[in-house]
C-alpha cells in the first residue's frame, strides 16, 4: 500500500511539474505577444489585462485597444490589492519550505532550500513595502484577469523553486488531506496515527531531520566541501547567486523608496518637485508632474486626481523602470542558488518574469515619453542597450 501511495505521489509531482512548465510557458508567450504586438487585437487585450496604475489608465485610450474596453469598469479592481499577491506568496512558500526542511538535506537540497528561504525573505519584504512604503494613487486600478494571474503566479513560484522530492512531499500532504476530507475527518484535527504523510508527520514530532538547525548544518557541510575541486564551482555559484539576490533586493527597495517619495506631496499641490540631481551634488534640474484622471475608474473616483513626477537618482538616471531591472537580477540570483538540477524547472519561470517585466517597462517608458515632453531621451526602458 505504501509503495502504491509513493507511486501516486510521484505521478502527482510529475504532473505538477508539467503544469508549472505549461503555466510559465503560456505566461512567457502572452507577454511576448503583448509586447511585440504580434496579434494586434489579442495583443491589445493582453496589454489591458497586464496594465495597472498609470498604465491601466492609459491602455483603454490607446488606439490599438479593443472597442468597449473602457466600458468594462466592473472588471477592474483596486491597485492596492497588489498586496494580496505577497500574502499568498508568503503563505504558499512557507508551506513548501516546511516540507523542504522536513527532507534529509544534502548539499544540493540545501542549496535549493536556501533559494526558498531567500524567496520567503523577498515576498515578506515586498509585502512590507506595499503596506508601508508604496503610495498608490487614489482610484488606481488593475484588471481582474491580471489580478488572478498574479495570485496564480505566487502559488506557482514557490513550487517551481522546490526540488522534486519536496514536490512529492507536498503532493503527499494534499493526498492525505483529501483522503481525510473524503472520509469525513477534519484535515486539521486528526491523530498522529491517522496522518500518514511523512513530511508533516516528521514535523509534528520534530525529528532530527526537521530541526531548524538542520539547514544550517547542511549549509556548513556545503561550505566545508570547498576542499573538493568538484564543490568549489557549486559553492561559488551559491555565493554569487546569493550576492546577486541581495544586491537586487537592496536596489529594488531603494528604487521603490524613491518612487514613494515622489508621491508624498499632498494631491492639492499643482506642481511636485522631484528629487533633483542638484540635491545629490550636480546641476540637473527637476521635472514637472502630470495630473492624471483615471479613465477606467468609477465615476466617484474620477474626481480624485493625482500627480506623477519623473523619478531621479540611482538607476533611474539610466532606465525608466530600474525596480524591474533589480527584480530580474534577484530572480537570476535565485536561479543560481537553486542549482543546475532545477534549471529546467526554473528557466521557464525566469524567462516569463523577464518577458513580463520587459512588457511593463516598455509601456511605462512610452507613458513617460508621451506624458513629459522634457523626459530624458537617453534613458532606456529596463536594461541599458537592450530594452
Short mmCIF file of C-alpha atoms in Angstrom, two decimals:
data_model
loop_
_atom_site.label_atom_id
_atom_site.label_comp_id
_atom_site.label_asym_id
_atom_site.label_seq_id
_atom_site.Cartn_x
_atom_site.Cartn_y
_atom_site.Cartn_z
CA UNK A 1 0.00 0.00 0.00
CA UNK A 2 2.81 2.40 0.87
CA UNK A 3 4.53 1.63 -2.42
CA UNK A 4 1.29 2.41 -4.23
CA UNK A 5 0.90 5.69 -2.39
CA UNK A 6 4.50 6.61 -3.15
CA UNK A 7 3.92 5.88 -6.83
CA UNK A 8 0.79 8.02 -6.76
CA UNK A 9 2.67 10.88 -5.11
CA UNK A 10 5.45 10.63 -7.71
CA UNK A 11 2.90 10.76 -10.53
CA UNK A 12 1.21 13.78 -8.94
CA UNK A 13 4.58 15.53 -8.57
CA UNK A 14 5.40 14.87 -12.22
CA UNK A 15 2.01 16.26 -13.26
CA UNK A 16 2.59 19.34 -11.08
CA UNK A 17 5.98 19.91 -12.72
CA UNK A 18 4.42 19.74 -16.20
CA UNK A 19 1.58 22.05 -15.14
CA UNK A 20 4.08 24.58 -13.80
CA UNK A 21 6.10 24.43 -17.01
CA UNK A 22 2.94 24.96 -19.05
CA UNK A 23 1.90 27.95 -16.91
CA UNK A 24 5.27 29.67 -17.26
CA UNK A 25 5.42 28.95 -20.99
CA UNK A 26 1.97 30.46 -21.54
CA UNK A 27 2.90 33.40 -19.33
CA UNK A 28 6.03 33.99 -21.39
CA UNK A 29 4.19 33.65 -24.71
CA UNK A 30 1.43 36.04 -23.64
CA UNK A 31 3.98 38.64 -22.54
CA UNK A 32 5.88 38.43 -25.84
CA UNK A 33 2.70 38.62 -27.93
CA UNK A 34 1.53 41.65 -25.95
CA UNK A 35 4.92 43.38 -26.02
CA UNK A 36 5.69 42.91 -29.72
CA UNK A 37 2.07 43.37 -30.86
CA UNK A 38 2.23 40.11 -32.81
CA UNK A 39 -1.57 39.71 -32.86
CA UNK A 40 -2.95 43.28 -32.81
CA UNK A 41 -6.41 42.56 -31.37
CA UNK A 42 -5.21 39.91 -28.96
CA UNK A 43 -2.08 41.87 -28.04
CA UNK A 44 -4.11 44.93 -27.06
CA UNK A 45 -6.34 42.81 -24.87
CA UNK A 46 -3.37 41.15 -23.20
CA UNK A 47 -1.78 44.54 -22.54
CA UNK A 48 -5.01 45.70 -20.94
CA UNK A 49 -5.05 42.61 -18.72
CA UNK A 50 -1.46 43.29 -17.64
CA UNK A 51 -1.87 47.04 -17.14
CA UNK A 52 -2.07 48.59 -13.68
CA UNK A 53 -1.80 52.04 -12.15
CA UNK A 54 -0.99 54.72 -14.73
CA UNK A 55 -0.69 52.02 -17.40
CA UNK A 56 -4.27 50.92 -16.68
CA UNK A 57 -5.45 54.49 -17.15
CA UNK A 58 -3.59 54.86 -20.43
CA UNK A 59 -4.31 51.49 -22.01
CA UNK A 60 -8.08 51.90 -22.65
CA UNK A 61 -7.46 55.13 -24.57
CA UNK A 62 -4.77 53.59 -26.74
CA UNK A 63 -5.65 53.50 -30.46
CA UNK A 64 -4.88 49.76 -30.50
CA UNK A 65 -7.17 48.96 -27.56
CA UNK A 66 -10.27 46.88 -28.42
CA UNK A 67 -13.57 48.73 -28.61
CA UNK A 68 -15.64 48.80 -25.46
CA UNK A 69 -12.72 48.24 -23.11
CA UNK A 70 -13.34 51.46 -21.22
CA UNK A 71 -16.92 50.36 -20.54
CA UNK A 72 -15.70 47.31 -18.65
CA UNK A 73 -15.14 49.17 -15.37
CA UNK A 74 -16.61 46.29 -13.37
CA UNK A 75 -13.64 44.12 -14.35
CA UNK A 76 -11.11 46.45 -12.75
CA UNK A 77 -10.05 46.10 -9.11
CA UNK A 78 -8.12 48.46 -6.78
CA UNK A 79 -4.39 48.56 -7.38
CA UNK A 80 -3.82 48.24 -3.63
CA UNK A 81 -4.96 44.62 -3.96
CA UNK A 82 -1.42 44.06 -5.21
CA UNK A 83 -0.58 43.30 -1.57
CA UNK A 84 -2.70 40.14 -1.84
CA UNK A 85 -0.04 38.63 -4.09
CA UNK A 86 2.55 38.75 -1.36
CA UNK A 87 0.19 37.39 1.28
CA UNK A 88 -0.38 34.39 -0.99
CA UNK A 89 3.35 34.14 -1.70
CA UNK A 90 4.25 34.20 2.00
CA UNK A 91 1.71 31.52 2.88
CA UNK A 92 2.44 29.20 -0.06
CA UNK A 93 6.21 29.49 0.17
CA UNK A 94 6.15 28.89 3.94
CA UNK A 95 4.09 25.74 3.32
CA UNK A 96 6.53 24.46 0.69
CA UNK A 97 9.54 25.48 2.78
CA UNK A 98 8.23 23.50 5.76
CA UNK A 99 8.21 20.39 3.58
CA UNK A 100 11.71 21.16 2.26
CA UNK A 101 13.05 21.39 5.82
CA UNK A 102 11.45 18.01 6.58
CA UNK A 103 13.53 16.31 3.91
CA UNK A 104 17.07 14.99 4.52
CA UNK A 105 19.28 17.89 3.46
CA UNK A 106 22.08 17.00 1.11
CA UNK A 107 24.30 19.77 -0.24
CA UNK A 108 22.17 20.11 -3.38
CA UNK A 109 18.91 20.06 -1.46
CA UNK A 110 20.32 22.63 0.98
CA UNK A 111 21.08 25.00 -1.90
CA UNK A 112 17.52 24.69 -3.24
CA UNK A 113 16.13 25.18 0.26
CA UNK A 114 18.27 28.29 0.64
CA UNK A 115 16.67 29.62 -2.55
CA UNK A 116 13.25 29.07 -0.98
CA UNK A 117 14.40 30.88 2.17
CA UNK A 118 15.58 33.83 0.07
CA UNK A 119 12.28 33.88 -1.79
CA UNK A 120 10.47 33.95 1.55
CA UNK A 121 12.51 36.99 2.52
CA UNK A 122 11.66 38.57 -0.84
CA UNK A 123 7.88 38.21 -0.55
CA UNK A 124 7.93 39.39 3.07
CA UNK A 125 9.92 42.48 2.08
CA UNK A 126 7.61 43.21 -0.83
CA UNK A 127 4.56 42.88 1.39
CA UNK A 128 6.03 45.32 3.91
CA UNK A 129 6.93 47.73 1.09
CA UNK A 130 3.44 47.52 -0.37
CA UNK A 131 1.83 48.03 3.03
CA UNK A 132 4.05 50.76 4.46
CA UNK A 133 6.15 52.34 1.70
CA UNK A 134 4.21 52.32 -1.59
CA UNK A 135 1.90 55.27 -2.31
CA UNK A 136 -0.82 54.23 -4.74
CA UNK A 137 -2.79 56.95 -6.45
CA UNK A 138 -6.42 57.18 -5.37
CA UNK A 139 -8.51 55.34 -7.93
CA UNK A 140 -5.57 53.36 -9.35
CA UNK A 141 -6.79 50.11 -10.89
CA UNK A 142 -5.69 46.83 -12.40
CA UNK A 143 -7.67 44.33 -14.45
CA UNK A 144 -9.16 41.39 -12.59
CA UNK A 145 -7.58 38.95 -15.07
CA UNK A 146 -4.14 40.35 -14.25
CA UNK A 147 -5.01 40.12 -10.57
CA UNK A 148 -5.96 36.44 -10.82
CA UNK A 149 -2.84 35.64 -12.86
CA UNK A 150 -0.79 37.36 -10.15
CA UNK A 151 -2.33 35.16 -7.47
CA UNK A 152 -1.52 32.03 -9.50
CA UNK A 153 1.99 33.38 -10.05
CA UNK A 154 2.70 33.44 -6.32
CA UNK A 155 1.32 29.93 -5.91
CA UNK A 156 3.42 28.62 -8.79
CA UNK A 157 6.73 30.33 -7.91
CA UNK A 158 7.32 28.51 -4.58
CA UNK A 159 6.54 25.16 -6.19
CA UNK A 160 8.89 25.93 -9.08
CA UNK A 161 11.76 26.59 -6.68
CA UNK A 162 11.09 23.31 -4.84
CA UNK A 163 13.09 20.15 -5.51
CA UNK A 164 11.32 17.08 -6.92
CA UNK A 165 11.38 15.36 -3.51
CA UNK A 166 9.84 18.42 -1.87
CA UNK A 167 7.16 18.49 -4.57
CA UNK A 168 6.39 14.83 -3.87
CA UNK A 169 6.14 15.60 -0.15
CA UNK A 170 3.70 18.45 -0.83
CA UNK A 171 1.62 16.15 -3.04
CA UNK A 172 1.62 13.52 -0.29
CA UNK A 173 0.28 16.05 2.19
CA UNK A 174 -2.52 17.07 -0.16
CA UNK A 175 -3.30 13.41 -0.84
CA UNK A 176 -3.68 12.65 2.86
CA UNK A 177 -5.71 15.81 3.46
CA UNK A 178 -8.01 14.83 0.59
CA UNK A 179 -8.34 11.27 1.90
CA UNK A 180 -9.26 12.52 5.35
CA UNK A 181 -11.72 15.02 3.89
CA UNK A 182 -13.42 12.28 1.84
CA UNK A 183 -13.50 10.06 4.93
CA UNK A 184 -15.27 12.81 6.84
CA UNK A 185 -12.34 13.71 9.09
CA UNK A 186 -11.11 17.24 9.58
CA UNK A 187 -7.89 17.83 7.62
CA UNK A 188 -6.64 19.91 10.53
CA UNK A 189 -7.66 17.90 13.62
CA UNK A 190 -6.51 14.29 13.49
CA UNK A 191 -4.37 11.88 15.43
CA UNK A 192 -0.73 11.31 14.57
CA UNK A 193 -1.53 7.76 13.60
CA UNK A 194 -4.09 8.91 11.04
CA UNK A 195 -1.58 11.24 9.45
CA UNK A 196 0.35 9.11 7.00
CA UNK A 197 2.21 11.82 5.09
CA UNK A 198 5.87 11.52 6.11
CA UNK A 199 6.74 15.23 5.84
CA UNK A 200 4.07 16.55 8.17
CA UNK A 201 4.34 13.54 10.46
CA UNK A 202 8.03 14.21 10.93
CA UNK A 203 7.38 17.88 11.55
CA UNK A 204 4.86 17.07 14.26
CA UNK A 205 7.42 15.07 16.26
CA UNK A 206 10.33 17.34 15.29
CA UNK A 207 12.77 14.58 14.35
CA UNK A 208 16.45 15.25 13.76
CA UNK A 209 15.86 15.77 10.07
CA UNK A 210 13.38 18.58 10.69
CA UNK A 211 15.13 20.61 13.38
CA UNK A 212 15.59 24.25 12.34
CA UNK A 213 19.37 23.91 12.62
CA UNK A 214 19.44 21.09 10.07
CA UNK A 215 19.51 23.55 7.18
CA UNK A 216 22.36 25.46 8.80
CA UNK A 217 24.30 22.24 9.34
CA UNK A 218 23.79 21.26 5.71
CA UNK A 219 24.97 24.65 4.53
CA UNK A 220 28.04 24.41 6.76
CA UNK A 221 28.69 21.00 5.27
CA UNK A 222 28.37 22.56 1.84
CA UNK A 223 30.93 25.22 2.75
CA UNK A 224 33.36 22.62 4.08
CA UNK A 225 33.34 20.92 0.70
CA UNK A 226 35.42 23.78 -0.65
CA UNK A 227 38.38 21.46 -0.24
CA UNK A 228 36.90 19.42 -3.06
CA UNK A 229 37.58 20.67 -6.58
CA UNK A 230 34.11 19.48 -7.63
CA UNK A 231 32.37 21.57 -4.97
CA UNK A 232 34.23 24.82 -5.50
CA UNK A 233 32.04 25.67 -8.51
CA UNK A 234 28.88 24.79 -6.59
CA UNK A 235 29.71 26.89 -3.56
CA UNK A 236 30.87 29.77 -5.76
CA UNK A 237 27.61 29.58 -7.66
CA UNK A 238 25.56 29.68 -4.45
CA UNK A 239 27.62 32.55 -3.07
CA UNK A 240 27.38 34.60 -6.27
CA UNK A 241 23.65 33.87 -6.60
CA UNK A 242 23.05 34.97 -3.00
CA UNK A 243 25.01 38.17 -3.62
CA UNK A 244 23.02 38.87 -6.81
CA UNK A 245 19.77 38.30 -4.92
CA UNK A 246 20.75 40.59 -2.03
CA UNK A 247 22.11 43.29 -4.35
CA UNK A 248 18.97 43.19 -6.48
CA UNK A 249 16.76 43.31 -3.38
CA UNK A 250 18.57 46.35 -1.98
CA UNK A 251 18.43 48.15 -5.33
CA UNK A 252 14.74 47.37 -5.76
CA UNK A 253 13.94 48.59 -2.24
CA UNK A 254 15.82 51.84 -2.90
CA UNK A 255 14.01 52.40 -6.20
CA UNK A 256 10.63 51.78 -4.56
CA UNK A 257 11.55 54.30 -1.86
CA UNK A 258 12.42 56.90 -4.50
CA UNK A 259 9.06 56.34 -6.21
CA UNK A 260 7.20 56.54 -2.91
CA UNK A 261 8.84 59.86 -2.00
CA UNK A 262 7.56 61.37 -5.25
CA UNK A 263 4.00 60.79 -4.03
CA UNK A 264 4.36 62.29 -0.56
CA UNK A 265 3.27 65.78 -1.64
CA UNK A 266 -0.49 66.29 -0.98
CA UNK A 267 -2.73 65.92 -4.04
CA UNK A 268 -3.82 69.58 -3.86
CA UNK A 269 -0.35 70.68 -4.93
CA UNK A 270 -0.36 71.63 -8.60
CA UNK A 271 3.37 71.12 -9.04
CA UNK A 272 5.53 68.48 -7.40
CA UNK A 273 9.30 68.85 -7.35
CA UNK A 274 11.01 65.51 -7.85
CA UNK A 275 14.37 64.82 -6.18
CA UNK A 276 16.93 66.62 -8.31
CA UNK A 277 20.47 65.86 -9.28
CA UNK A 278 21.40 69.19 -7.72
CA UNK A 279 20.38 67.81 -4.34
CA UNK A 280 22.72 64.93 -4.99
CA UNK A 281 25.66 67.13 -5.94
CA UNK A 282 25.09 68.18 -9.55
CA UNK A 283 23.14 70.74 -11.53
CA UNK A 284 20.47 68.85 -13.45
CA UNK A 285 17.07 70.47 -12.97
CA UNK A 286 13.97 68.72 -11.69
CA UNK A 287 11.00 67.99 -13.91
CA UNK A 288 7.33 68.80 -13.52
CA UNK A 289 4.48 66.47 -12.72
CA UNK A 290 1.34 65.43 -14.52
CA UNK A 291 -2.23 65.36 -13.25
CA UNK A 292 -3.87 62.11 -14.27
CA UNK A 293 -7.54 61.26 -14.16
CA UNK A 294 -8.28 57.52 -14.01
CA UNK A 295 -10.17 56.76 -17.23
CA UNK A 296 -11.45 53.36 -16.16
CA UNK A 297 -12.28 54.26 -12.56
CA UNK A 298 -15.84 54.53 -11.25
CA UNK A 299 -17.43 57.95 -11.53
CA UNK A 300 -16.87 58.65 -7.84
CA UNK A 301 -13.13 58.10 -8.23
CA UNK A 302 -12.68 60.31 -11.29
CA UNK A 303 -12.71 63.42 -9.17
CA UNK A 304 -9.69 62.21 -7.21
CA UNK A 305 -6.83 63.15 -9.49
CA UNK A 306 -3.19 62.81 -8.61
CA UNK A 307 0.29 63.71 -9.80
CA UNK A 308 3.10 61.78 -11.38
CA UNK A 309 6.68 63.01 -11.44
CA UNK A 310 9.84 61.99 -13.22
CA UNK A 311 11.95 59.97 -10.76
CA UNK A 312 15.58 60.93 -10.29
CA UNK A 313 18.59 59.30 -8.71
CA UNK A 314 20.29 55.91 -8.65
CA UNK A 315 19.46 53.67 -11.62
CA UNK A 316 16.61 55.97 -12.64
CA UNK A 317 19.21 58.08 -14.45
CA UNK A 318 19.76 55.21 -16.90
CA UNK A 319 16.41 53.40 -17.15
CA UNK A 320 12.75 54.19 -16.57
CA UNK A 321 11.97 51.09 -14.50
CA UNK A 322 15.08 50.12 -12.52
CA UNK A 323 12.94 48.30 -9.97
CA UNK A 324 12.12 45.83 -12.74
CA UNK A 325 15.81 45.54 -13.60
CA UNK A 326 16.54 44.76 -9.97
CA UNK A 327 13.77 42.16 -9.87
CA UNK A 328 15.23 40.36 -12.87
CA UNK A 329 18.59 40.38 -11.11
CA UNK A 330 17.28 38.95 -7.86
CA UNK A 331 15.37 36.19 -9.64
CA UNK A 332 18.51 35.32 -11.61
CA UNK A 333 20.26 35.08 -8.25
CA UNK A 334 17.61 32.66 -7.01
CA UNK A 335 18.11 30.52 -10.12
CA UNK A 336 21.86 30.39 -9.50
CA UNK A 337 21.38 29.46 -5.85
CA UNK A 338 18.88 26.70 -6.68
CA UNK A 339 21.36 24.95 -8.94
CA UNK A 340 21.69 23.31 -12.33
CA UNK A 341 19.44 20.35 -11.49
CA UNK A 342 16.48 22.69 -11.07
CA UNK A 343 17.36 24.79 -14.12
CA UNK A 344 14.84 23.04 -16.37
CA UNK A 345 12.11 23.95 -13.86
CA UNK A 346 13.28 27.49 -13.16
CA UNK A 347 14.31 28.57 -16.69
CA UNK A 348 10.70 28.92 -17.97
CA UNK A 349 9.80 30.93 -14.86
CA UNK A 350 12.81 33.20 -15.28
CA UNK A 351 12.03 33.74 -18.97
CA UNK A 352 8.38 34.54 -18.16
CA UNK A 353 9.37 37.03 -15.46
CA UNK A 354 11.85 38.85 -17.71
CA UNK A 355 9.35 38.98 -20.61
CA UNK A 356 6.54 40.25 -18.38
CA UNK A 357 8.71 42.91 -16.73
CA UNK A 358 10.05 43.98 -20.14
CA UNK A 359 6.44 44.46 -21.29
CA UNK A 360 5.64 46.58 -18.24
CA UNK A 361 8.88 48.54 -18.56
CA UNK A 362 8.29 49.37 -22.24
CA UNK A 363 4.75 50.56 -21.54
CA UNK A 364 5.95 52.66 -18.61
CA UNK A 365 8.76 54.13 -20.69
CA UNK A 366 6.35 55.01 -23.50
CA UNK A 367 3.98 56.63 -20.99
CA UNK A 368 6.78 58.79 -19.57
CA UNK A 369 7.85 59.93 -23.05
CA UNK A 370 4.27 60.77 -24.01
CA UNK A 371 3.41 62.49 -20.73
CA UNK A 372 6.59 64.51 -20.14
CA UNK A 373 7.97 66.31 -23.24
CA UNK A 374 11.16 67.04 -21.29
CA UNK A 375 11.68 63.41 -20.27
CA UNK A 376 15.36 62.38 -20.71
CA UNK A 377 15.70 60.79 -24.12
CA UNK A 378 18.85 58.90 -23.15
CA UNK A 379 17.03 56.60 -20.74
CA UNK A 380 16.21 53.03 -21.66
CA UNK A 381 13.13 51.13 -20.51
CA UNK A 382 14.72 48.45 -18.33
CA UNK A 383 18.22 47.37 -19.42
CA UNK A 384 20.61 49.90 -21.00
CA UNK A 385 21.46 48.95 -24.55
CA UNK A 386 18.90 46.15 -24.70
CA UNK A 387 15.39 47.09 -23.56
#
